[in-house]
């Protein structure tokens, strides 16, 4: 459901505090994603794990995947507990320490992906693709200007 928004001048918009608006947007987007994942009894770290392992089957062990995912984590996640949970569900196997999704894991990942796509579509409602891309590019530049990593994740 799209809200009706008032129109503002470019000067009024340019005077707004980017941190406040970026923060509100981040909380709402992340909250909506977490809510959808919770329906599948997943957290974001579960989702990240499923996607990384699906993208490179047999290419991740616990240490390298934990190192990769920690920079995105804002919950102090115990990644070993996440990996154990996925193994216990029968969604993830480990052979010689390397992770691979099972058929059930891929099915769960695809269900979660569809739930995340619902949020993605809701976020993009009424937003032109070029405007969205410009927004991401501007945020990347701001992050880099403040000393953060402005490049897209590999």
Short mmCIF file of C-alpha atoms in Angstrom, two decimals:
data_model
loop_
_atom_site.label_atom_id
_atom_site.label_comp_id
_atom_site.label_asym_id
_atom_site.label_seq_id
_atom_site.Cartn_x
_atom_site.Cartn_y
_atom_site.Cartn_z
CA UNK A 1 0.00 0.00 0.00
CA UNK A 2 1.54 3.26 -1.13
CA UNK A 3 1.13 6.34 1.02
CA UNK A 4 0.10 9.64 -0.50
CA UNK A 5 3.05 11.96 -0.17
CA UNK A 6 3.09 15.73 -0.14
CA UNK A 7 5.24 17.45 -2.71
CA UNK A 8 8.23 19.52 -1.54
CA UNK A 9 10.69 21.77 -3.31
CA UNK A 10 14.18 20.54 -4.06
CA UNK A 11 15.52 23.05 -1.51
CA UNK A 12 13.22 21.72 1.22
CA UNK A 13 14.26 18.15 0.48
CA UNK A 14 17.97 18.99 0.27
CA UNK A 15 17.77 20.56 3.76
CA UNK A 16 16.55 17.31 5.35
CA UNK A 17 18.85 15.32 7.66
CA UNK A 18 20.07 12.34 5.63
CA UNK A 19 20.94 10.34 8.74
CA UNK A 20 17.42 10.56 10.10
CA UNK A 21 15.75 9.56 6.83
CA UNK A 22 18.30 6.83 6.06
CA UNK A 23 17.87 5.49 9.58
CA UNK A 24 14.07 5.39 9.39
CA UNK A 25 14.25 3.72 5.97
CA UNK A 26 16.78 1.15 7.19
CA UNK A 27 14.75 0.26 10.29
CA UNK A 28 11.54 -0.15 8.27
CA UNK A 29 13.11 -2.18 5.47
CA UNK A 30 15.10 -4.42 7.81
CA UNK A 31 12.05 -4.83 10.05
CA UNK A 32 9.87 -5.87 7.12
CA UNK A 33 12.51 -8.35 5.92
CA UNK A 34 12.96 -9.81 9.40
CA UNK A 35 9.19 -10.13 9.78
CA UNK A 36 8.92 -12.07 6.52
CA UNK A 37 11.87 -14.33 7.37
CA UNK A 38 10.38 -15.06 10.80
CA UNK A 39 7.42 -16.72 9.07
CA UNK A 40 9.92 -19.37 7.92
CA UNK A 41 11.54 -19.38 11.41
CA UNK A 42 14.63 -17.71 9.95
CA UNK A 43 16.72 -14.72 10.90
CA UNK A 44 18.73 -12.53 8.55
CA UNK A 45 21.90 -14.47 9.40
CA UNK A 46 20.10 -17.67 8.36
CA UNK A 47 19.15 -15.96 5.09
CA UNK A 48 22.68 -14.71 4.48
CA UNK A 49 24.07 -18.18 5.18
CA UNK A 50 21.63 -19.88 2.82
CA UNK A 51 22.44 -17.46 0.00
CA UNK A 52 26.21 -17.58 0.41
CA UNK A 53 26.25 -21.37 0.54
CA UNK A 54 23.86 -21.63 -2.43
CA UNK A 55 26.07 -19.26 -4.39
CA UNK A 56 29.24 -21.24 -3.71
CA UNK A 57 28.38 -24.82 -2.65
CA UNK A 58 31.29 -26.43 -0.84
CA UNK A 59 33.15 -23.11 -0.86
CA UNK A 60 32.50 -21.94 2.69
CA UNK A 61 33.53 -23.25 6.07
CA UNK A 62 32.29 -21.87 9.36
CA UNK A 63 35.25 -19.56 9.96
CA UNK A 64 35.30 -17.95 6.50
CA UNK A 65 31.53 -17.52 6.37
CA UNK A 66 31.40 -16.08 9.88
CA UNK A 67 34.14 -13.61 8.95
CA UNK A 68 32.24 -12.63 5.80
CA UNK A 69 28.84 -12.18 7.50
CA UNK A 70 29.91 -10.50 10.75
CA UNK A 71 30.33 -7.09 9.10
CA UNK A 72 26.60 -7.06 8.22
CA UNK A 73 25.39 -8.32 11.59
CA UNK A 74 23.85 -5.86 14.04
CA UNK A 75 22.52 -8.41 16.50
CA UNK A 76 25.71 -9.96 17.91
CA UNK A 77 24.77 -13.23 16.23
CA UNK A 78 26.33 -16.53 17.26
CA UNK A 79 26.93 -17.80 13.73
CA UNK A 80 27.83 -21.29 14.92
CA UNK A 81 24.33 -21.50 16.41
CA UNK A 82 22.85 -20.40 13.05
CA UNK A 83 24.90 -23.02 11.18
CA UNK A 84 23.97 -25.69 13.76
CA UNK A 85 20.29 -24.78 13.41
CA UNK A 86 20.43 -25.16 9.63
CA UNK A 87 22.24 -28.51 9.99
CA UNK A 88 19.67 -29.67 12.58
CA UNK A 89 16.82 -28.73 10.20
CA UNK A 90 18.46 -30.80 7.49
CA UNK A 91 18.96 -27.70 5.32
CA UNK A 92 22.74 -27.63 5.44
CA UNK A 93 25.41 -30.32 5.41
CA UNK A 94 29.09 -30.07 6.17
CA UNK A 95 31.60 -32.33 4.46
CA UNK A 96 35.24 -31.91 5.49
CA UNK A 97 34.12 -28.65 7.09
CA UNK A 98 32.66 -27.25 3.84
CA UNK A 99 28.97 -26.32 3.65
CA UNK A 100 26.40 -27.36 1.05
CA UNK A 101 22.64 -26.86 1.01
CA UNK A 102 20.40 -29.88 0.93
CA UNK A 103 17.31 -30.06 -1.27
CA UNK A 104 15.22 -29.01 1.75
CA UNK A 105 17.63 -26.12 2.35
CA UNK A 106 17.28 -24.90 -1.22
CA UNK A 107 13.48 -25.17 -0.98
CA UNK A 108 13.54 -23.14 2.25
CA UNK A 109 15.88 -20.59 0.66
CA UNK A 110 13.53 -20.16 -2.29
CA UNK A 111 10.52 -19.69 0.02
CA UNK A 112 12.44 -17.06 2.00
CA UNK A 113 13.57 -15.44 -1.26
CA UNK A 114 9.96 -15.03 -2.35
CA UNK A 115 9.11 -13.44 1.01
CA UNK A 116 12.03 -11.03 0.64
CA UNK A 117 10.96 -10.20 -2.91
CA UNK A 118 7.55 -9.15 -1.53
CA UNK A 119 9.32 -6.58 0.64
CA UNK A 120 11.52 -5.56 -2.29
CA UNK A 121 8.45 -4.94 -4.46
CA UNK A 122 6.76 -2.97 -1.66
CA UNK A 123 9.86 -0.80 -1.18
CA UNK A 124 10.09 -0.11 -4.92
CA UNK A 125 6.38 0.75 -5.31
CA UNK A 126 6.13 4.13 -7.01
CA UNK A 127 9.92 4.51 -7.20
CA UNK A 128 11.48 4.76 -10.64
CA UNK A 129 14.38 2.33 -11.18
CA UNK A 130 16.72 5.18 -12.17
CA UNK A 131 15.80 7.09 -8.99
CA UNK A 132 16.42 3.99 -6.89
CA UNK A 133 19.82 3.45 -8.53
CA UNK A 134 20.73 7.11 -7.98
CA UNK A 135 19.74 6.83 -4.32
CA UNK A 136 21.94 3.77 -3.84
CA UNK A 137 24.81 5.50 -5.62
CA UNK A 138 24.44 8.62 -3.46
CA UNK A 139 24.36 6.53 -0.28
CA UNK A 140 27.47 4.62 -1.44
CA UNK A 141 29.27 7.93 -1.93
CA UNK A 142 28.20 9.18 1.51
CA UNK A 143 29.40 5.97 3.12
CA UNK A 144 32.75 6.27 1.35
CA UNK A 145 33.02 9.97 2.27
CA UNK A 146 32.73 8.99 5.92
CA UNK A 147 35.41 6.31 5.63
CA UNK A 148 33.17 3.30 5.11
CA UNK A 149 33.15 0.71 2.36
CA UNK A 150 31.21 2.24 -0.53
CA UNK A 151 31.64 -0.61 -2.96
CA UNK A 152 28.89 -3.15 -3.53
CA UNK A 153 29.42 -6.47 -1.75
CA UNK A 154 31.06 -9.20 -3.81
#
